[in-house]
Coordinates of N, CA and C in Angstrom, one line a residue:
M1 N 184.9 29.7 118.8 CA 184.9 30.0 120.2 C 184.4 28.7 121.0
A2 N 185.3 28.2 121.8 CA 184.9 27.0 122.6 C 184.1 27.4 123.8
V3 N 183.2 26.5 124.1 CA 182.3 26.7 125.3 C 182.9 25.9 126.4
E4 N 183.1 26.5 127.5 CA 183.6 25.9 128.7 C 182.5 25.8 129.8
I5 N 182.3 24.7 130.3 CA 181.3 24.5 131.3 C 181.9 24.5 132.7
I6 N 181.3 25.3 133.6 CA 181.9 25.4 134.9 C 180.9 24.8 135.9
T7 N 181.4 24.3 137.0 CA 180.5 23.7 138.0 C 180.1 24.7 139.0
K8 N 179.1 24.3 139.8 CA 178.7 25.2 140.9 C 179.8 25.4 141.9
Q9 N 180.6 24.4 142.1 CA 181.7 24.5 143.1 C 182.7 25.5 142.6
E10 N 183.0 25.4 141.3 CA 184.0 26.4 140.7 C 183.5 27.8 140.8
L11 N 182.2 28.0 140.6 CA 181.6 29.3 140.7 C 181.6 29.8 142.1
E12 N 181.3 28.9 143.1 CA 181.4 29.2 144.5 C 182.8 29.6 144.9
T13 N 183.8 28.9 144.4 CA 185.2 29.2 144.7 C 185.6 30.6 144.1
F14 N 185.1 30.9 142.9 CA 185.4 32.2 142.3 C 184.8 33.3 143.1
K15 N 183.5 33.1 143.6 CA 182.8 34.0 144.4 C 183.6 34.3 145.7
Q16 N 184.1 33.3 146.4 CA 184.9 33.4 147.6 C 186.2 34.2 147.4
E17 N 186.8 33.9 146.3 CA 188.1 34.6 145.9 C 187.8 36.0 145.6
L18 N 186.7 36.3 144.9 CA 186.4 37.7 144.6 C 186.1 38.5 145.9
L19 N 185.3 37.9 146.8 CA 184.9 38.6 148.0 C 186.2 38.8 148.8
K20 N 187.1 37.9 148.9 CA 188.3 38.1 149.6 C 189.2 39.2 149.0
A21 N 189.2 39.3 147.7 CA 190.0 40.3 147.1 C 189.4 41.7 147.3
L22 N 188.1 41.8 147.3 CA 187.4 43.0 147.6 C 187.6 43.4 149.1
Q23 N 187.6 42.5 150.0 CA 187.8 42.8 151.4 C 189.2 43.3 151.6
D24 N 190.2 42.6 151.0 CA 191.6 43.1 151.1 C 191.7 44.5 150.5
L25 N 191.1 44.8 149.4 CA 191.1 46.1 148.8 C 190.6 47.1 149.7
L26 N 189.4 46.8 150.4 CA 188.8 47.8 151.3 C 189.7 48.0 152.5
K27 N 190.3 46.9 153.0 CA 191.2 47.1 154.2 C 192.4 48.0 153.9
G28 N 192.8 47.9 152.7 CA 194.0 48.7 152.2 C 193.6 50.1 152.0
H29 N 192.3 50.4 152.0 CA 191.8 51.8 151.8 C 191.9 52.5 153.1
S30 N 193.1 53.0 153.5 CA 193.2 53.6 154.8 C 193.0 55.1 154.6
T31 N 193.4 55.8 155.7 CA 193.2 57.2 155.7 C 194.3 58.0 154.9
E32 N 195.3 57.2 154.3 CA 196.3 57.9 153.6 C 195.8 58.7 152.4
H33 N 194.7 58.3 151.8 CA 194.3 58.9 150.6 C 193.1 59.9 150.8
K34 N 192.7 60.1 152.0 CA 191.6 60.9 152.3 C 192.1 62.3 152.6
K35 N 191.4 63.3 152.1 CA 191.8 64.7 152.3 C 191.2 65.2 153.6
W36 N 190.1 64.7 154.0 CA 189.4 65.2 155.3 C 189.2 63.9 156.1
L37 N 189.5 64.1 157.4 CA 189.3 63.0 158.4 C 188.2 63.4 159.4
K38 N 187.4 62.4 159.8 CA 186.5 62.6 160.9 C 187.1 62.5 162.2
T39 N 186.4 62.9 163.3 CA 186.9 62.9 164.6 C 187.5 61.5 165.1
N40 N 186.7 60.5 164.8 CA 187.2 59.2 165.3 C 188.5 58.7 164.6
E41 N 188.7 59.1 163.3 CA 189.9 58.8 162.6 C 191.1 59.6 163.2
V42 N 190.9 60.8 163.5 CA 191.9 61.6 164.0 C 192.3 61.1 165.4
Q43 N 191.3 60.7 166.2 CA 191.6 60.2 167.5 C 192.5 58.9 167.4
K44 N 192.2 58.1 166.4 CA 192.9 56.8 166.3 C 194.4 57.1 165.8
I45 N 194.5 58.0 164.9 CA 195.8 58.4 164.3 C 196.7 59.0 165.4
L46 N 196.2 59.9 166.2 CA 197.0 60.7 167.2 C 196.9 60.0 168.6
K47 N 196.0 59.0 168.7 CA 195.8 58.4 170.0 C 195.4 59.4 171.1
L48 N 194.3 60.1 170.7 CA 193.9 61.2 171.6 C 192.5 60.9 172.2
S49 N 192.2 61.4 173.4 CA 190.9 61.3 173.9 C 190.0 62.3 173.3
P50 N 188.7 62.2 173.4 CA 187.8 63.2 172.8 C 188.1 64.6 173.4
G51 N 188.3 64.6 174.7 CA 188.6 65.9 175.4 C 189.9 66.6 174.9
T52 N 190.9 65.8 174.7 CA 192.2 66.4 174.2 C 192.0 66.9 172.8
L53 N 191.3 66.2 172.0 CA 191.0 66.7 170.6 C 190.2 67.9 170.6
Q54 N 189.2 68.0 171.5 CA 188.5 69.2 171.7 C 189.3 70.4 172.1
N55 N 190.3 70.2 173.0 CA 191.2 71.2 173.4 C 192.1 71.7 172.3
L56 N 192.5 70.8 171.4 CA 193.3 71.2 170.2 C 192.5 72.0 169.3
R57 N 191.2 71.8 169.2 CA 190.3 72.6 168.4 C 190.2 74.0 169.0
I58 N 189.9 74.0 170.3 CA 189.6 75.3 171.0 C 190.8 76.2 171.0
N59 N 192.0 75.7 171.2 CA 193.1 76.6 171.3 C 193.7 76.8 169.9
G60 N 193.1 76.3 168.9 CA 193.6 76.6 167.5 C 194.8 75.8 167.0
T61 N 195.2 74.8 167.8 CA 196.3 74.0 167.4 C 196.0 73.2 166.1
L62 N 194.7 72.7 166.1 CA 194.3 71.8 165.0 C 193.2 72.4 164.2
P63 N 193.4 72.8 163.0 CA 192.3 73.4 162.2 C 191.2 72.4 161.9
Y64 N 190.0 72.8 161.7 CA 188.9 71.9 161.4 C 187.8 72.7 160.8
T65 N 186.8 72.0 160.3 CA 185.6 72.6 159.8 C 184.5 71.7 160.4
K66 N 183.3 72.3 160.6 CA 182.2 71.6 161.1 C 181.0 71.8 160.2
I67 N 180.4 70.6 159.8 CA 179.3 70.6 159.0 C 178.2 69.9 159.7
G68 N 177.1 70.5 160.0 CA 176.1 69.9 160.9 C 176.8 69.7 162.3
G69 N 176.7 68.5 162.7 CA 177.4 68.2 164.0 C 178.6 67.4 163.8
V70 N 179.2 67.3 162.6 CA 180.4 66.5 162.3 C 181.6 67.4 162.1
Y71 N 182.7 67.1 162.8 CA 183.9 67.8 162.6 C 184.8 67.1 161.6
F72 N 185.4 67.9 160.7 CA 186.3 67.3 159.7 C 187.6 68.0 159.9
Y73 N 188.7 67.3 159.8 CA 190.1 67.8 159.9 C 190.9 67.5 158.7
P74 N 191.6 68.5 158.1 CA 192.4 68.3 156.9 C 193.6 67.4 157.3
Q75 N 193.7 66.3 156.6 CA 194.8 65.4 156.9 C 196.2 66.0 156.7
D76 N 196.3 66.8 155.7 CA 197.7 67.4 155.5 C 198.1 68.3 156.6
E77 N 197.1 69.0 157.3 CA 197.4 69.8 158.4 C 197.8 68.9 159.6
I78 N 197.2 67.8 159.8 CA 197.5 66.9 160.9 C 199.0 66.4 160.7
M79 N 199.3 66.0 159.5 CA 200.6 65.5 159.2 C 201.7 66.6 159.4
K80 N 201.3 67.8 159.0 CA 202.2 69.0 159.1 C 202.4 69.3 160.6
L81 N 201.4 69.2 161.4 CA 201.5 69.4 162.9 C 202.4 68.4 163.5
L82 N 202.3 67.1 163.1 CA 203.1 66.1 163.6 C 204.6 66.3 163.2
Q83 N 204.8 66.7 162.0 CA 206.2 67.0 161.5 C 206.8 68.2 162.2
E84 N 206.0 69.2 162.5 CA 206.5 70.4 163.1 C 206.9 70.1 164.6
N85 N 206.2 69.2 165.2 CA 206.5 68.9 166.6 C 207.4 67.7 166.8
L86 N 208.0 67.2 165.7 CA 209.0 66.1 165.8 C 210.2 66.5 166.6
R87 N 210.5 65.6 167.5 CA 211.7 65.8 168.4 C 212.7 64.7 168.2
N88 N 213.9 65.0 168.2 CA 215.0 64.0 168.1 C 215.3 63.5 169.5
A89 N 215.4 62.2 169.7 CA 215.6 61.6 171.0 C 217.1 61.8 171.4

């Protein structure tokens, strides 16, 4: 087994490449794979104000669960709601 010596610069380059790869991986971790979404995520996806989202909860349009003071919404129900309300132009 041959020994290979690396320099501090090569190690620093490796570190920067590894950090970049991890950041890219985390950016790619979107809401697609999450079963439950928090309020701010739902607001971003549906482009809703807090009041409109509250109205959707109150009138039963959007199912949710509340744990402590945090609302969680099932992503599959949000996608189903969007699909059901799809209109052709």
